[in-house]
Coordinates of N, CA and C in Angstrom, one line a residue:
X1 N -97.1 -21.9 46.2 CA -97.4 -23.3 46.0 C -97.9 -23.6 44.6
X2 N -98.6 -22.8 44.0 CA -99.1 -23.0 42.7 C -98.0 -23.0 41.7
X3 N -97.1 -22.1 41.9 CA -95.9 -22.0 41.0 C -95.0 -23.3 41.1
X4 N -94.8 -23.7 42.4 CA -94.0 -24.9 42.6 C -94.6 -26.1 42.0
X5 N -95.9 -26.2 42.1 CA -96.6 -27.4 41.6 C -96.5 -27.4 40.1
X6 N -96.7 -26.3 39.4 CA -96.6 -26.3 38.0 C -95.2 -26.5 37.5
X7 N -94.2 -25.9 38.2 CA -92.8 -26.2 37.8 C -92.5 -27.7 37.9
X8 N -92.9 -28.3 39.0 CA -92.7 -29.7 39.2 C -93.3 -30.5 38.1
X9 N -94.6 -30.1 37.7 CA -95.3 -30.9 36.7 C -94.7 -30.7 35.3
X10 N -94.2 -29.6 35.0 CA -93.8 -29.3 33.6 C -92.3 -29.2 33.4
X11 N -91.5 -29.5 34.4 CA -90.0 -29.5 34.1 C -89.6 -30.8 33.4
X12 N -90.3 -31.8 33.5 CA -90.1 -33.0 32.6 C -88.7 -33.6 32.7
X13 N -88.1 -33.5 33.8 CA -86.8 -34.1 34.0 C -85.7 -33.4 33.2
X14 N -85.9 -32.3 32.6 CA -84.9 -31.7 31.7 C -83.7 -31.2 32.4
X15 N -83.8 -30.8 33.7 CA -82.6 -30.4 34.5 C -81.6 -31.5 34.6
X16 N -82.0 -32.7 34.9 CA -81.1 -33.8 35.0 C -80.4 -34.1 33.7
X17 N -81.2 -34.0 32.6 CA -80.7 -34.3 31.3 C -79.7 -33.3 30.9
X18 N -79.9 -32.0 31.1 CA -79.0 -30.9 30.8 C -77.7 -31.1 31.5
X19 N -77.8 -31.4 32.8 CA -76.6 -31.6 33.6 C -75.7 -32.8 33.0
X20 N -76.4 -33.9 32.7 CA -75.6 -35.0 32.1 C -75.0 -34.7 30.8
X21 N -75.8 -34.0 29.9 CA -75.3 -33.7 28.6 C -74.1 -32.8 28.7
X22 N -74.0 -31.9 29.6 CA -72.9 -31.0 29.8 C -71.7 -31.7 30.4
X23 N -72.0 -32.6 31.4 CA -70.9 -33.3 32.0 C -70.2 -34.3 31.1
X24 N -71.0 -34.9 30.2 CA -70.4 -35.9 29.2 C -69.8 -35.2 28.0
X25 N -70.1 -33.9 27.9 CA -69.6 -33.1 26.8 C -70.1 -33.7 25.4
X26 N -71.3 -34.2 25.4 CA -71.8 -34.8 24.2 C -72.3 -33.7 23.2
X27 N -72.7 -32.6 23.7 CA -73.2 -31.5 22.9 C -72.6 -30.2 23.3
X28 N -72.7 -29.2 22.4 CA -72.1 -27.9 22.7 C -73.0 -27.2 23.7
X29 N -72.4 -26.3 24.5 CA -73.2 -25.5 25.4 C -74.3 -24.7 24.7
X30 N -74.0 -24.2 23.5 CA -75.0 -23.4 22.7 C -76.2 -24.3 22.4
X31 N -76.0 -25.6 22.1 CA -77.1 -26.4 21.8 C -78.0 -26.7 23.0
X32 N -77.4 -27.0 24.1 CA -78.1 -27.4 25.3 C -78.8 -26.1 25.9
X33 N -78.1 -25.0 25.9 CA -78.7 -23.8 26.4 C -79.8 -23.3 25.5
X34 N -79.7 -23.4 24.2 CA -80.8 -23.0 23.3 C -82.0 -23.9 23.5
X35 N -81.8 -25.2 23.8 CA -83.0 -26.0 24.1 C -83.6 -25.6 25.4
X36 N -82.8 -25.2 26.4 CA -83.3 -24.8 27.7 C -84.2 -23.6 27.5
X37 N -83.8 -22.7 26.7 CA -84.6 -21.5 26.5 C -85.9 -21.8 25.8
X38 N -85.8 -22.6 24.8 CA -87.0 -23.1 24.0 C -87.9 -23.9 24.9
X39 N -87.4 -24.8 25.6 CA -88.2 -25.7 26.5 C -88.9 -24.8 27.6
X40 N -88.2 -23.9 28.2 CA -88.8 -23.1 29.3 C -89.9 -22.3 28.8
X41 N -89.8 -21.8 27.6 CA -90.9 -20.9 27.0 C -92.1 -21.8 26.7
X42 N -92.0 -22.8 26.0 CA -93.1 -23.6 25.6 C -93.7 -24.4 26.8
X43 N -92.9 -24.9 27.7 CA -93.4 -25.6 28.8 C -94.2 -24.6 29.7
X44 N -93.7 -23.4 29.8 CA -94.4 -22.3 30.6 C -95.7 -22.0 30.0
X45 N -95.8 -22.0 28.6 CA -97.0 -21.7 27.9 C -98.0 -22.9 28.2
X46 N -97.5 -24.1 28.3 CA -98.3 -25.2 28.6 C -98.9 -25.1 30.0
X47 N -98.1 -24.7 30.9 CA -98.5 -24.5 32.3 C -99.6 -23.5 32.4
X48 N -99.5 -22.4 31.6 CA -100.5 -21.3 31.6 C -101.8 -21.8 31.1
X49 N -101.7 -22.6 30.0 CA -102.9 -23.1 29.4 C -103.6 -24.1 30.3
X50 N -102.9 -24.9 31.0 CA -103.5 -25.8 32.0 C -104.2 -25.0 33.1
X51 N -103.5 -24.0 33.5 CA -104.1 -23.1 34.6 C -105.4 -22.5 34.1
X52 N -105.4 -22.0 32.9 CA -106.6 -21.3 32.3 C -107.8 -22.3 32.2
X53 N -107.5 -23.5 31.8 CA -108.5 -24.5 31.6 C -109.1 -25.0 33.0
X54 N -108.2 -25.0 34.0 CA -108.7 -25.5 35.3 C -108.9 -24.5 36.4
X55 N -108.8 -23.2 36.0 CA -108.8 -22.2 37.0 C -110.2 -22.1 37.7
X56 N -111.3 -22.4 37.1 CA -112.6 -22.3 37.7 C -112.6 -23.4 38.8
X57 N -112.2 -24.6 38.5 CA -112.2 -25.6 39.5 C -111.2 -25.3 40.7
X58 N -110.0 -24.8 40.3 CA -109.0 -24.5 41.3 C -109.5 -23.4 42.3
X59 N -110.1 -22.4 41.7 CA -110.6 -21.3 42.6 C -111.8 -21.7 43.4
X60 N -112.4 -22.8 43.1 CA -113.5 -23.3 43.9 C -113.1 -24.4 44.9
X61 N -111.8 -24.8 44.8 CA -111.3 -25.8 45.7 C -110.0 -25.4 46.4
X62 N -108.9 -25.7 45.9 CA -107.6 -25.5 46.5 C -107.2 -24.0 46.7
X63 N -107.7 -23.2 45.7 CA -107.3 -21.8 45.7 C -108.6 -20.9 46.0
X64 N -109.5 -21.5 46.8 CA -110.7 -20.8 47.1 C -110.6 -19.5 47.7
X65 N -109.6 -19.3 48.6 CA -109.4 -18.0 49.3 C -108.2 -17.3 48.8
X66 N -107.7 -17.7 47.7 CA -106.5 -17.1 47.1 C -106.8 -15.8 46.4
X67 N -105.8 -15.0 46.3 CA -105.8 -13.8 45.5 C -105.6 -14.1 44.0
X68 N -106.6 -14.0 43.2 CA -106.5 -14.4 41.7 C -105.3 -13.7 41.0
X69 N -105.1 -12.4 41.4 CA -104.0 -11.7 40.7 C -102.6 -12.3 41.1
X70 N -102.4 -12.6 42.3 CA -101.2 -13.3 42.7 C -101.0 -14.6 42.0
X71 N -102.1 -15.4 41.9 CA -102.1 -16.7 41.2 C -101.7 -16.5 39.8
X72 N -102.2 -15.6 39.1 CA -101.8 -15.3 37.7 C -100.4 -15.0 37.6
X73 N -99.9 -14.1 38.5 CA -98.5 -13.8 38.5 C -97.6 -15.0 38.7
X74 N -98.0 -15.9 39.6 CA -97.3 -17.1 39.9 C -97.2 -18.0 38.7
X75 N -98.3 -18.0 37.9 CA -98.3 -18.9 36.7 C -97.5 -18.2 35.6
X76 N -97.6 -16.9 35.4 CA -96.9 -16.2 34.3 C -95.3 -16.3 34.5
X77 N -94.9 -16.5 35.7 CA -93.4 -16.5 35.9 C -92.9 -17.9 35.9
X78 N -93.7 -18.9 35.6 CA -93.2 -20.3 35.5 C -92.1 -20.5 34.5
X79 N -92.2 -19.9 33.3 CA -91.1 -20.0 32.3 C -89.7 -19.6 32.8
X80 N -89.7 -18.5 33.6 CA -88.4 -18.0 34.1 C -87.9 -18.9 35.2
X81 N -88.8 -19.4 36.0 CA -88.4 -20.3 37.1 C -87.8 -21.6 36.5
X82 N -88.5 -22.1 35.5 CA -88.0 -23.3 34.8 C -86.6 -23.0 34.2
X83 N -86.4 -21.8 33.6 CA -85.1 -21.5 33.0 C -84.0 -21.4 34.0
X84 N -84.3 -20.8 35.2 CA -83.3 -20.7 36.2 C -82.9 -22.1 36.7
X85 N -83.8 -23.0 36.8 CA -83.5 -24.3 37.3 C -82.6 -25.0 36.3
X86 N -83.0 -24.9 35.0 CA -82.2 -25.5 33.9 C -80.8 -24.9 33.8
X87 N -80.7 -23.6 34.0 CA -79.4 -22.9 34.0 C -78.5 -23.4 35.1
X88 N -79.1 -23.6 36.3 CA -78.3 -24.1 37.4 C -77.8 -25.5 37.1
X89 N -78.6 -26.3 36.5 CA -78.1 -27.7 36.1 C -77.0 -27.6 35.1
X90 N -77.2 -26.7 34.1 CA -76.1 -26.6 33.1 C -74.8 -26.2 33.7
X91 N -74.9 -25.2 34.6 CA -73.7 -24.8 35.3 C -73.0 -25.9 36.1
X92 N -73.8 -26.8 36.7 CA -73.3 -27.9 37.4 C -72.6 -28.9 36.5
X93 N -73.2 -29.1 35.3 CA -72.7 -30.0 34.3 C -71.4 -29.4 33.8
X94 N -71.3 -28.1 33.7 CA -70.0 -27.5 33.2 C -69.0 -27.4 34.3
X95 N -69.3 -27.8 35.5 CA -68.5 -27.6 36.7 C -68.1 -26.2 37.0
X96 N -69.1 -25.3 36.7 CA -69.0 -23.9 37.0 C -69.5 -23.6 38.4
X97 N -68.9 -24.3 39.3 CA -69.4 -24.2 40.7 C -69.3 -22.8 41.3
X98 N -68.1 -22.1 41.0 CA -68.0 -20.7 41.5 C -69.1 -19.8 41.0
X99 N -69.5 -19.9 39.7 CA -70.6 -19.1 39.1 C -71.9 -19.5 39.8
X100 N -72.1 -20.8 40.0 CA -73.3 -21.2 40.7 C -73.5 -20.7 42.1
X101 N -72.4 -20.7 42.8 CA -72.4 -20.1 44.2 C -72.6 -18.6 44.2
X102 N -72.0 -18.0 43.1 CA -72.2 -16.5 43.0 C -73.7 -16.2 42.8
X103 N -74.4 -17.0 42.0 CA -75.8 -16.7 41.7 C -76.6 -17.0 43.0
X104 N -76.2 -18.0 43.8 CA -76.9 -18.3 45.0 C -76.7 -17.2 46.0
X105 N -75.5 -16.6 46.0 CA -75.2 -15.5 46.9 C -76.1 -14.3 46.5
X106 N -76.1 -14.0 45.2 CA -77.0 -12.9 44.8 C -78.4 -13.1 45.2
X107 N -78.9 -14.3 45.0 CA -80.3 -14.6 45.4 C -80.5 -14.4 46.9
X108 N -79.6 -14.8 47.7 CA -79.7 -14.6 49.2 C -79.7 -13.1 49.6
X109 N -78.7 -12.4 48.9 CA -78.6 -11.0 49.2 C -79.9 -10.2 48.7
X110 N -80.3 -10.6 47.5 CA -81.5 -10.0 47.0 C -82.7 -10.2 47.9
X111 N -82.9 -11.5 48.3 CA -84.0 -11.8 49.2 C -84.0 -11.0 50.5
X112 N -82.8 -11.0 51.1 CA -82.6 -10.3 52.4 C -82.9 -8.8 52.3
X113 N -82.2 -8.2 51.4 CA -82.4 -6.7 51.2 C -83.8 -6.4 50.8
X114 N -84.3 -7.2 49.9 CA -85.7 -6.9 49.4 C -86.7 -7.0 50.4
X115 N -86.6 -8.1 51.2 CA -87.6 -8.3 52.3 C -87.5 -7.2 53.4
X116 N -86.3 -6.9 53.7 CA -86.1 -5.8 54.7 C -86.7 -4.5 54.2
X117 N -86.4 -4.2 52.9 CA -86.9 -2.9 52.4 C -88.5 -2.9 52.3
X118 N -89.0 -4.0 51.7 CA -90.5 -4.0 51.4 C -91.4 -4.5 52.5
X119 N -90.8 -5.2 53.5 CA -91.6 -5.7 54.6 C -91.4 -5.0 55.9
X120 N -90.2 -4.4 56.1 CA -89.9 -3.8 57.3 C -89.8 -2.3 57.2
X121 N -89.1 -1.8 56.2 CA -88.9 -0.3 56.0 C -90.2 0.2 55.4
X122 N -90.7 -0.4 54.4 CA -92.0 0.0 53.7 C -92.9 -1.2 53.7
X123 N -93.6 -1.4 54.8 CA -94.4 -2.6 55.0 C -95.5 -2.8 54.0
X124 N -95.3 -3.6 53.0 CA -96.4 -3.8 52.0 C -96.9 -5.2 52.1
X125 N -96.5 -5.9 53.1 CA -97.1 -7.2 53.4 C -96.9 -8.2 52.2
X126 N -97.9 -9.0 51.9 CA -97.8 -10.0 50.8 C -97.5 -9.4 49.5
X127 N -98.0 -8.3 49.2 CA -97.7 -7.6 47.9 C -96.2 -7.3 47.8
X128 N -95.6 -6.9 48.9 CA -94.1 -6.7 48.9 C -93.4 -8.0 48.7
X129 N -93.8 -9.1 49.4 CA -93.2 -10.4 49.2 C -93.2 -10.9 47.8
X130 N -94.4 -10.7 47.2 CA -94.5 -11.2 45.8 C -93.6 -10.3 44.9
X131 N -93.6 -9.0 45.1 CA -92.7 -8.1 44.3 C -91.2 -8.5 44.4
X132 N -90.8 -8.8 45.6 CA -89.4 -9.3 45.8 C -89.2 -10.6 45.0
X133 N -90.1 -11.5 45.2 CA -89.9 -12.8 44.5 C -89.9 -12.7 43.0
X134 N -90.8 -12.0 42.4 CA -90.8 -11.8 41.0 C -89.6 -11.1 40.5
X135 N -89.2 -10.0 41.2 CA -88.0 -9.3 40.8 C -86.7 -10.1 40.9
X136 N -86.7 -11.0 41.9 CA -85.5 -11.9 42.0 C -85.4 -12.9 40.9
X137 N -86.6 -13.5 40.5 CA -86.6 -14.5 39.5 C -86.2 -13.8 38.1
X138 N -86.8 -12.7 37.8 CA -86.5 -12.0 36.6 C -85.0 -11.6 36.5
X139 N -84.5 -11.1 37.6 CA -83.1 -10.6 37.6 C -82.1 -11.8 37.4
X140 N -82.4 -12.9 38.2 CA -81.5 -14.1 38.1 C -81.6 -14.7 36.7
X141 N -82.8 -14.8 36.1 CA -82.9 -15.4 34.8 C -82.1 -14.6 33.8
X142 N -82.2 -13.2 33.8 CA -81.4 -12.4 32.9 C -79.9 -12.5 33.2
X143 N -79.5 -12.6 34.4 CA -78.1 -12.7 34.8 C -77.5 -14.0 34.3
X144 N -78.3 -15.1 34.6 CA -77.8 -16.4 34.2 C -77.8 -16.6 32.6
X145 N -78.8 -16.0 32.0 CA -78.8 -16.0 30.6 C -77.6 -15.3 29.9
X146 N -77.3 -14.1 30.5 CA -76.1 -13.4 30.0 C -74.9 -14.2 30.2
X147 N -74.8 -14.9 31.4 CA -73.6 -15.6 31.7 C -73.4 -16.8 30.7
X148 N -74.5 -17.5 30.5 CA -74.4 -18.7 29.6 C -74.2 -18.3 28.2
X149 N -74.8 -17.2 27.8 CA -74.5 -16.7 26.4 C -73.0 -16.2 26.3
X150 N -72.5 -15.7 27.3 CA -71.1 -15.3 27.3 C -70.2 -16.6 27.2
X151 N -70.5 -17.6 27.9 CA -69.7 -18.9 27.8 C -69.9 -19.5 26.5
X152 N -71.0 -19.4 25.8 CA -71.2 -20.0 24.5 C -70.9 -19.0 23.4
X153 N -70.3 -17.9 23.7 CA -69.9 -16.9 22.8 C -71.1 -16.3 22.0
X154 N -72.2 -16.2 22.6 CA -73.4 -15.6 22.0 C -74.0 -16.4 21.0
X155 N -73.7 -17.7 20.9 CA -74.3 -18.6 19.9 C -75.6 -19.3 20.3
X156 N -76.5 -19.5 19.4 CA -77.7 -20.3 19.6 C -77.6 -21.4 18.5
X157 N -77.9 -22.6 19.0 CA -77.7 -23.8 18.1 C -78.9 -24.8 18.4
X158 N -79.9 -24.7 17.7 CA -81.1 -25.6 17.9 C -80.9 -26.9 17.2
X159 N -80.6 -28.0 18.0 CA -80.3 -29.3 17.5 C -81.5 -30.2 17.8
X160 N -82.0 -30.9 16.7 CA -83.0 -31.8 16.9 C -82.6 -33.1 17.7
X161 N -81.3 -33.4 17.6 CA -80.8 -34.5 18.4 C -80.9 -34.2 19.8
X162 N -80.5 -33.0 20.2 CA -80.6 -32.6 21.6 C -82.1 -32.7 22.1
X163 N -83.0 -32.2 21.3 CA -84.4 -32.2 21.6 C -84.9 -33.6 21.8
X164 N -84.6 -34.5 20.9 CA -85.1 -35.9 20.9 C -84.5 -36.6 22.2
X165 N -83.2 -36.4 22.4 CA -82.6 -37.1 23.5 C -83.1 -36.6 24.9
X166 N -83.3 -35.3 24.9 CA -83.8 -34.7 26.1 C -85.2 -35.2 26.5
X167 N -86.1 -35.2 25.6 CA -87.4 -35.7 25.9 C -87.4 -37.2 26.1
X168 N -86.6 -38.0 25.5 CA -86.5 -39.4 25.7 C -86.1 -39.8 27.1
X169 N -85.0 -39.2 27.5 CA -84.4 -39.5 28.8 C -85.1 -38.7 29.9
X170 N -85.5 -37.5 29.6 CA -86.1 -36.6 30.6 C -87.5 -37.2 31.0
X171 N -88.2 -37.7 30.1 CA -89.5 -38.3 30.4 C -89.4 -39.5 31.4
X172 N -88.3 -40.3 31.2 CA -88.1 -41.4 32.1 C -87.8 -40.9 33.6
X173 N -86.9 -39.9 33.6 CA -86.6 -39.3 35.0 C -87.9 -38.7 35.6
X174 N -88.6 -38.0 34.8 CA -89.7 -37.2 35.3 C -90.8 -38.1 35.8
X175 N -91.2 -39.2 35.1 CA -92.3 -40.0 35.5 C -91.9 -40.9 36.7
X176 N -90.6 -41.1 36.9 CA -90.1 -41.8 38.1 C -90.2 -40.9 39.3
X177 N -90.0 -39.6 39.1 CA -89.9 -38.7 40.2 C -91.2 -38.0 40.5
X178 N -92.1 -37.9 39.5 CA -93.3 -37.1 39.6 C -94.3 -37.5 40.7
X179 N -94.6 -38.9 40.8 CA -95.6 -39.2 41.8 C -95.3 -38.7 43.2
X180 N -94.0 -39.0 43.7 CA -93.7 -38.5 45.0 C -93.7 -37.0 45.1
X181 N -93.2 -36.3 44.1 CA -93.1 -34.9 44.1 C -94.5 -34.3 44.1
X182 N -95.4 -34.9 43.3 CA -96.8 -34.4 43.1 C -97.5 -34.6 44.4
X183 N -97.3 -35.7 45.1 CA -98.0 -36.0 46.4 C -97.6 -34.9 47.4
X184 N -96.3 -34.7 47.4 CA -95.7 -33.7 48.4 C -96.3 -32.3 48.1
X185 N -96.4 -31.9 46.9 CA -97.0 -30.6 46.6 C -98.5 -30.5 46.8
X186 N -99.2 -31.7 46.5 CA -100.6 -31.7 46.8 C -100.9 -31.6 48.3
X187 N -100.0 -32.2 49.1 CA -100.1 -32.1 50.5 C -100.1 -30.7 51.0
X188 N -99.2 -29.9 50.3 CA -99.0 -28.5 50.7 C -100.3 -27.7 50.3
X189 N -100.8 -28.0 49.1 CA -102.1 -27.4 48.6 C -103.2 -27.7 49.6
X190 N -103.3 -29.0 50.0 CA -104.4 -29.4 51.0 C -104.2 -28.7 52.3
X191 N -103.0 -28.6 52.7 CA -102.7 -27.9 54.0 C -103.2 -26.5 54.0
X192 N -102.8 -25.7 52.9 CA -103.3 -24.3 52.8 C -104.8 -24.3 52.7
X193 N -105.4 -25.2 51.9 CA -106.8 -25.2 51.7 C -107.6 -25.4 53.1
X194 N -107.2 -26.4 53.9 CA -107.9 -26.6 55.2 C -107.6 -25.6 56.2
X195 N -106.4 -25.0 56.1 CA -106.1 -23.8 57.0 C -107.0 -22.7 56.7
X196 N -107.2 -22.4 55.4 CA -108.1 -21.3 55.1 C -109.5 -21.6 55.4
X197 N -109.9 -22.8 55.3 CA -111.2 -23.2 55.6 C -111.6 -23.0 57.0
X198 N -110.6 -23.2 57.9 CA -110.8 -23.0 59.3 C -110.4 -21.7 59.9
X199 N -110.2 -20.7 58.9 CA -109.9 -19.4 59.3 C -108.5 -19.0 59.5
X200 N -107.5 -19.9 59.1 CA -106.1 -19.6 59.2 C -105.6 -19.0 57.9
X201 N -104.5 -18.3 57.9 CA -104.0 -17.6 56.7 C -103.1 -18.5 55.9
X202 N -103.3 -18.6 54.6 CA -102.4 -19.3 53.7 C -101.5 -18.3 53.0
X203 N -100.6 -18.8 52.2 CA -99.6 -17.9 51.5 C -100.2 -16.9 50.5
X204 N -101.3 -17.3 49.9 CA -101.8 -16.5 48.9 C -103.1 -15.8 49.3
X205 N -103.4 -15.7 50.6 CA -104.6 -15.0 51.0 C -104.4 -13.5 50.8
X206 N -105.6 -12.8 50.6 CA -105.5 -11.4 50.4 C -105.1 -10.7 51.8

C-alpha cells in the first residue's frame, strides 16, 4: 500500500505523456526513454525524502503496526516501479504489444513460481512474499531497460524539450487524476489501519 500510494503521488502523469509522445512520433525513443530513466530516479528520490520527513507521523498512525524494514524496502523500490510503468507506456506508444504481453507473461510466471517456492515449498510467509515482489520488480526493470536500449540502439538522448513538454502536459493529467486515486489509496491505508487497530492482520504486519 505504501509503495502504491507513493507511486501514484510521484508518477506525475508521465506514463500518459510518454505513450502519446511515442504514438505521435514527435521524439526519438532514445529521448523519451532517457527522460523516463532520469524521471524515475529523481522522482523516486523525492518519494524517499517525503517518507523520511513523514515517517514518524506515519508510524504513529497509518503504519502503526507495520514492519519498518518492509516499509523502507517498499519506498526504496519506488524508482524501479515507476520505471516499469513508464516502460510499459512507451511500449504501448511504440505499438510493441507482443513485447508488452511477453513482459506480462514473465511477471505472471515469476509471481506464480516464486510464491509456490517461497510460500508453499519453503514457507517464509510475508518475508517470502516481499522477496518475490522485489525480485520481480528488479528483474522486469532490467529486462525492459535492456529491451528499450536495444530498440534505441543503445543511445541516450537527454532533450530539454522532452523534459519541458512532459512536465507541462503530465502535470495537467496528474492533477486531474490525483484526487480520485489518492482517495482510493487513502481508503486502503485506512482499511489496513482500522483492521490492525481491532486485531486483524494487514499486509505489512510482522
